[in-house]
Coordinates of C-alpha atoms in Angstrom, one line a residue:
X14 CA 0.0 0.1 -0.1
X15 CA 2.8 2.5 1.0
X16 CA 4.7 1.6 -2.1
X17 CA 1.5 2.1 -4.3
X18 CA 1.3 5.6 -2.8
X19 CA 4.9 6.6 -3.5
X20 CA 4.5 5.3 -7.2
X21 CA 1.5 7.3 -7.8
X22 CA 3.1 10.4 -6.5
X23 CA 6.2 9.7 -8.7
X24 CA 3.9 8.9 -11.5
X25 CA 3.2 12.7 -11.9
X26 CA 7.1 13.4 -12.7
X27 CA 8.2 12.7 -16.0
X28 CA 11.0 9.9 -16.0
X29 CA 12.8 11.6 -19.0
X30 CA 13.1 14.8 -16.6
X31 CA 14.4 12.9 -13.8
X32 CA 17.0 11.3 -16.1
X33 CA 17.8 14.9 -17.6
X34 CA 18.3 16.4 -14.1
X35 CA 20.6 13.4 -13.1
X36 CA 22.7 13.9 -16.3
X37 CA 22.9 17.8 -15.5
X38 CA 24.0 17.1 -11.8
X39 CA 26.6 14.4 -13.0
X40 CA 28.0 16.9 -15.7
X41 CA 28.4 19.5 -13.0
X42 CA 30.0 16.9 -10.8
X43 CA 32.5 16.1 -13.7
X44 CA 33.1 19.8 -14.2
X45 CA 33.9 20.3 -10.5
X46 CA 36.2 17.2 -10.5
X47 CA 38.0 18.5 -13.7
X48 CA 38.6 21.9 -12.1
X49 CA 40.0 20.3 -9.0
X50 CA 42.5 18.0 -11.2
X51 CA 43.4 21.2 -13.1
X52 CA 44.2 22.8 -9.5
X53 CA 46.2 19.9 -8.5
X54 CA 48.0 19.3 -11.8
X55 CA 48.3 22.3 -13.6
X56 CA 47.5 20.7 -16.9
X57 CA 45.8 23.2 -19.3
X58 CA 44.1 20.7 -21.3
X59 CA 42.1 19.7 -18.5
X60 CA 40.3 23.2 -18.6
X61 CA 39.2 22.3 -22.2
X62 CA 37.3 19.1 -20.8
X63 CA 36.0 21.1 -17.9
X64 CA 34.6 23.6 -20.4
X65 CA 33.0 20.8 -22.4
X66 CA 31.5 19.3 -19.4
X67 CA 30.1 22.9 -18.3
X68 CA 28.7 23.4 -22.0
X69 CA 27.0 19.9 -21.6
X70 CA 25.1 21.0 -18.4
X71 CA 24.3 24.2 -20.0
X72 CA 23.0 22.3 -23.1
X73 CA 21.0 20.0 -20.9
X74 CA 19.5 23.0 -18.6
X75 CA 18.3 24.9 -22.0
X76 CA 16.7 21.7 -23.3
X77 CA 15.0 20.8 -20.1
X78 CA 13.7 24.6 -19.5
X79 CA 12.5 24.6 -23.0
X80 CA 10.6 21.3 -22.6
X81 CA 9.1 22.5 -19.1
X82 CA 8.4 26.2 -20.1
X83 CA 8.8 28.5 -22.8
X84 CA 11.9 29.6 -21.6
X85 CA 13.8 30.9 -24.7
X86 CA 10.7 32.3 -26.1
X87 CA 11.2 32.5 -29.9
X88 CA 14.8 31.3 -30.2
X89 CA 15.1 27.9 -32.1
X90 CA 16.5 25.5 -29.5
X91 CA 17.5 23.2 -31.9
X92 CA 20.2 25.8 -33.4
X93 CA 21.2 26.6 -30.2
X94 CA 21.7 22.9 -29.0
X95 CA 23.5 22.2 -32.2
X96 CA 25.9 25.2 -31.6
X97 CA 26.5 23.9 -28.2
X98 CA 27.2 20.4 -29.2
X99 CA 29.7 21.4 -31.6
X100 CA 31.4 23.6 -28.9
X101 CA 31.5 20.4 -26.8
X102 CA 33.1 18.4 -29.5
X103 CA 35.6 21.2 -30.4
X104 CA 36.7 21.3 -26.8
X105 CA 37.1 17.5 -26.4
X106 CA 39.1 17.4 -29.6
X107 CA 41.4 20.3 -28.2
X108 CA 41.9 18.5 -25.1
X109 CA 42.9 15.3 -26.6
X110 CA 45.1 16.7 -29.5
X111 CA 46.7 19.5 -27.4
X112 CA 50.0 18.9 -26.1
X113 CA 50.8 20.1 -22.7

Protein backbone atom coordinates (compact mmCIF):
# COMPACT_ATOMS: atom_id res chain seq x y z
CA UNK A 1 0.00 0.00 0.00
CA UNK A 2 2.77 2.45 0.89
CA UNK A 3 4.70 1.54 -2.26
CA UNK A 4 1.60 2.13 -4.37
CA UNK A 5 1.16 5.63 -2.88
CA UNK A 6 4.81 6.46 -3.57
CA UNK A 7 4.51 5.26 -7.16
CA UNK A 8 1.38 7.38 -7.64
CA UNK A 9 3.23 10.47 -6.40
CA UNK A 10 6.22 9.75 -8.64
CA UNK A 11 3.92 9.07 -11.59
CA UNK A 12 3.25 12.81 -11.94
CA UNK A 13 6.94 13.46 -12.58
CA UNK A 14 8.19 12.43 -16.00
CA UNK A 15 10.96 9.86 -15.94
CA UNK A 16 12.82 11.61 -18.77
CA UNK A 17 12.90 14.81 -16.71
CA UNK A 18 14.42 12.93 -13.79
CA UNK A 19 17.05 11.39 -16.06
CA UNK A 20 17.84 14.82 -17.58
CA UNK A 21 18.23 16.26 -14.09
CA UNK A 22 20.54 13.40 -13.07
CA UNK A 23 22.67 13.94 -16.18
CA UNK A 24 22.91 17.68 -15.43
CA UNK A 25 24.03 16.97 -11.87
CA UNK A 26 26.56 14.39 -13.09
CA UNK A 27 27.99 16.78 -15.69
CA UNK A 28 28.34 19.48 -13.02
CA UNK A 29 30.10 16.93 -10.82
CA UNK A 30 32.49 16.11 -13.68
CA UNK A 31 33.06 19.84 -14.19
CA UNK A 32 33.96 20.21 -10.52
CA UNK A 33 36.27 17.20 -10.58
CA UNK A 34 37.98 18.53 -13.70
CA UNK A 35 38.59 21.90 -12.07
CA UNK A 36 40.02 20.19 -8.98
CA UNK A 37 42.25 18.07 -11.22
CA UNK A 38 43.45 21.23 -12.98
CA UNK A 39 44.19 22.87 -9.66
CA UNK A 40 46.21 19.83 -8.54
CA UNK A 41 48.10 19.17 -11.79
CA UNK A 42 48.20 22.49 -13.63
CA UNK A 43 47.54 20.77 -16.99
CA UNK A 44 45.75 23.33 -19.14
CA UNK A 45 44.18 20.70 -21.37
CA UNK A 46 42.02 19.67 -18.42
CA UNK A 47 40.36 23.08 -18.68
CA UNK A 48 39.12 22.21 -22.17
CA UNK A 49 37.46 19.07 -20.83
CA UNK A 50 36.02 21.08 -17.93
CA UNK A 51 34.59 23.58 -20.41
CA UNK A 52 33.01 20.75 -22.37
CA UNK A 53 31.38 19.36 -19.23
CA UNK A 54 30.10 22.83 -18.37
CA UNK A 55 28.66 23.32 -21.86
CA UNK A 56 27.02 19.92 -21.61
CA UNK A 57 25.28 20.96 -18.38
CA UNK A 58 24.16 24.23 -19.99
CA UNK A 59 22.86 22.38 -23.04
CA UNK A 60 20.80 19.99 -20.95
CA UNK A 61 19.50 22.82 -18.78
CA UNK A 62 18.33 24.75 -21.84
CA UNK A 63 16.70 21.65 -23.30
CA UNK A 64 14.97 20.83 -20.01
CA UNK A 65 13.83 24.44 -19.52
CA UNK A 66 12.47 24.59 -23.08
CA UNK A 67 10.50 21.37 -22.57
CA UNK A 68 9.12 22.50 -19.20
CA UNK A 69 8.38 26.13 -20.03
CA UNK A 70 8.73 28.51 -22.94
CA UNK A 71 12.04 29.65 -21.46
CA UNK A 72 13.75 30.90 -24.63
CA UNK A 73 10.71 32.43 -26.27
CA UNK A 74 11.12 32.49 -30.04
CA UNK A 75 14.74 31.28 -30.17
CA UNK A 76 15.19 28.02 -32.08
CA UNK A 77 16.41 25.53 -29.44
CA UNK A 78 17.63 23.13 -32.13
CA UNK A 79 20.12 25.69 -33.44
CA UNK A 80 21.35 26.56 -29.94
CA UNK A 81 21.65 22.88 -29.01
CA UNK A 82 23.57 22.08 -32.19
CA UNK A 83 25.95 25.00 -31.63
CA UNK A 84 26.61 23.90 -28.05
CA UNK A 85 27.17 20.30 -29.17
CA UNK A 86 29.68 21.51 -31.75
CA UNK A 87 31.43 23.50 -29.03
CA UNK A 88 31.56 20.44 -26.77
CA UNK A 89 33.11 18.33 -29.52
CA UNK A 90 35.67 21.02 -30.35
CA UNK A 91 36.67 21.36 -26.70
CA UNK A 92 37.08 17.60 -26.28
CA UNK A 93 39.09 17.46 -29.52
CA UNK A 94 41.42 20.20 -28.30
CA UNK A 95 41.77 18.48 -24.92
CA UNK A 96 42.85 15.26 -26.64
CA UNK A 97 45.11 16.74 -29.32
CA UNK A 98 46.75 19.59 -27.39
CA UNK A 99 50.23 18.92 -26.10
CA UNK A 100 50.75 20.15 -22.56
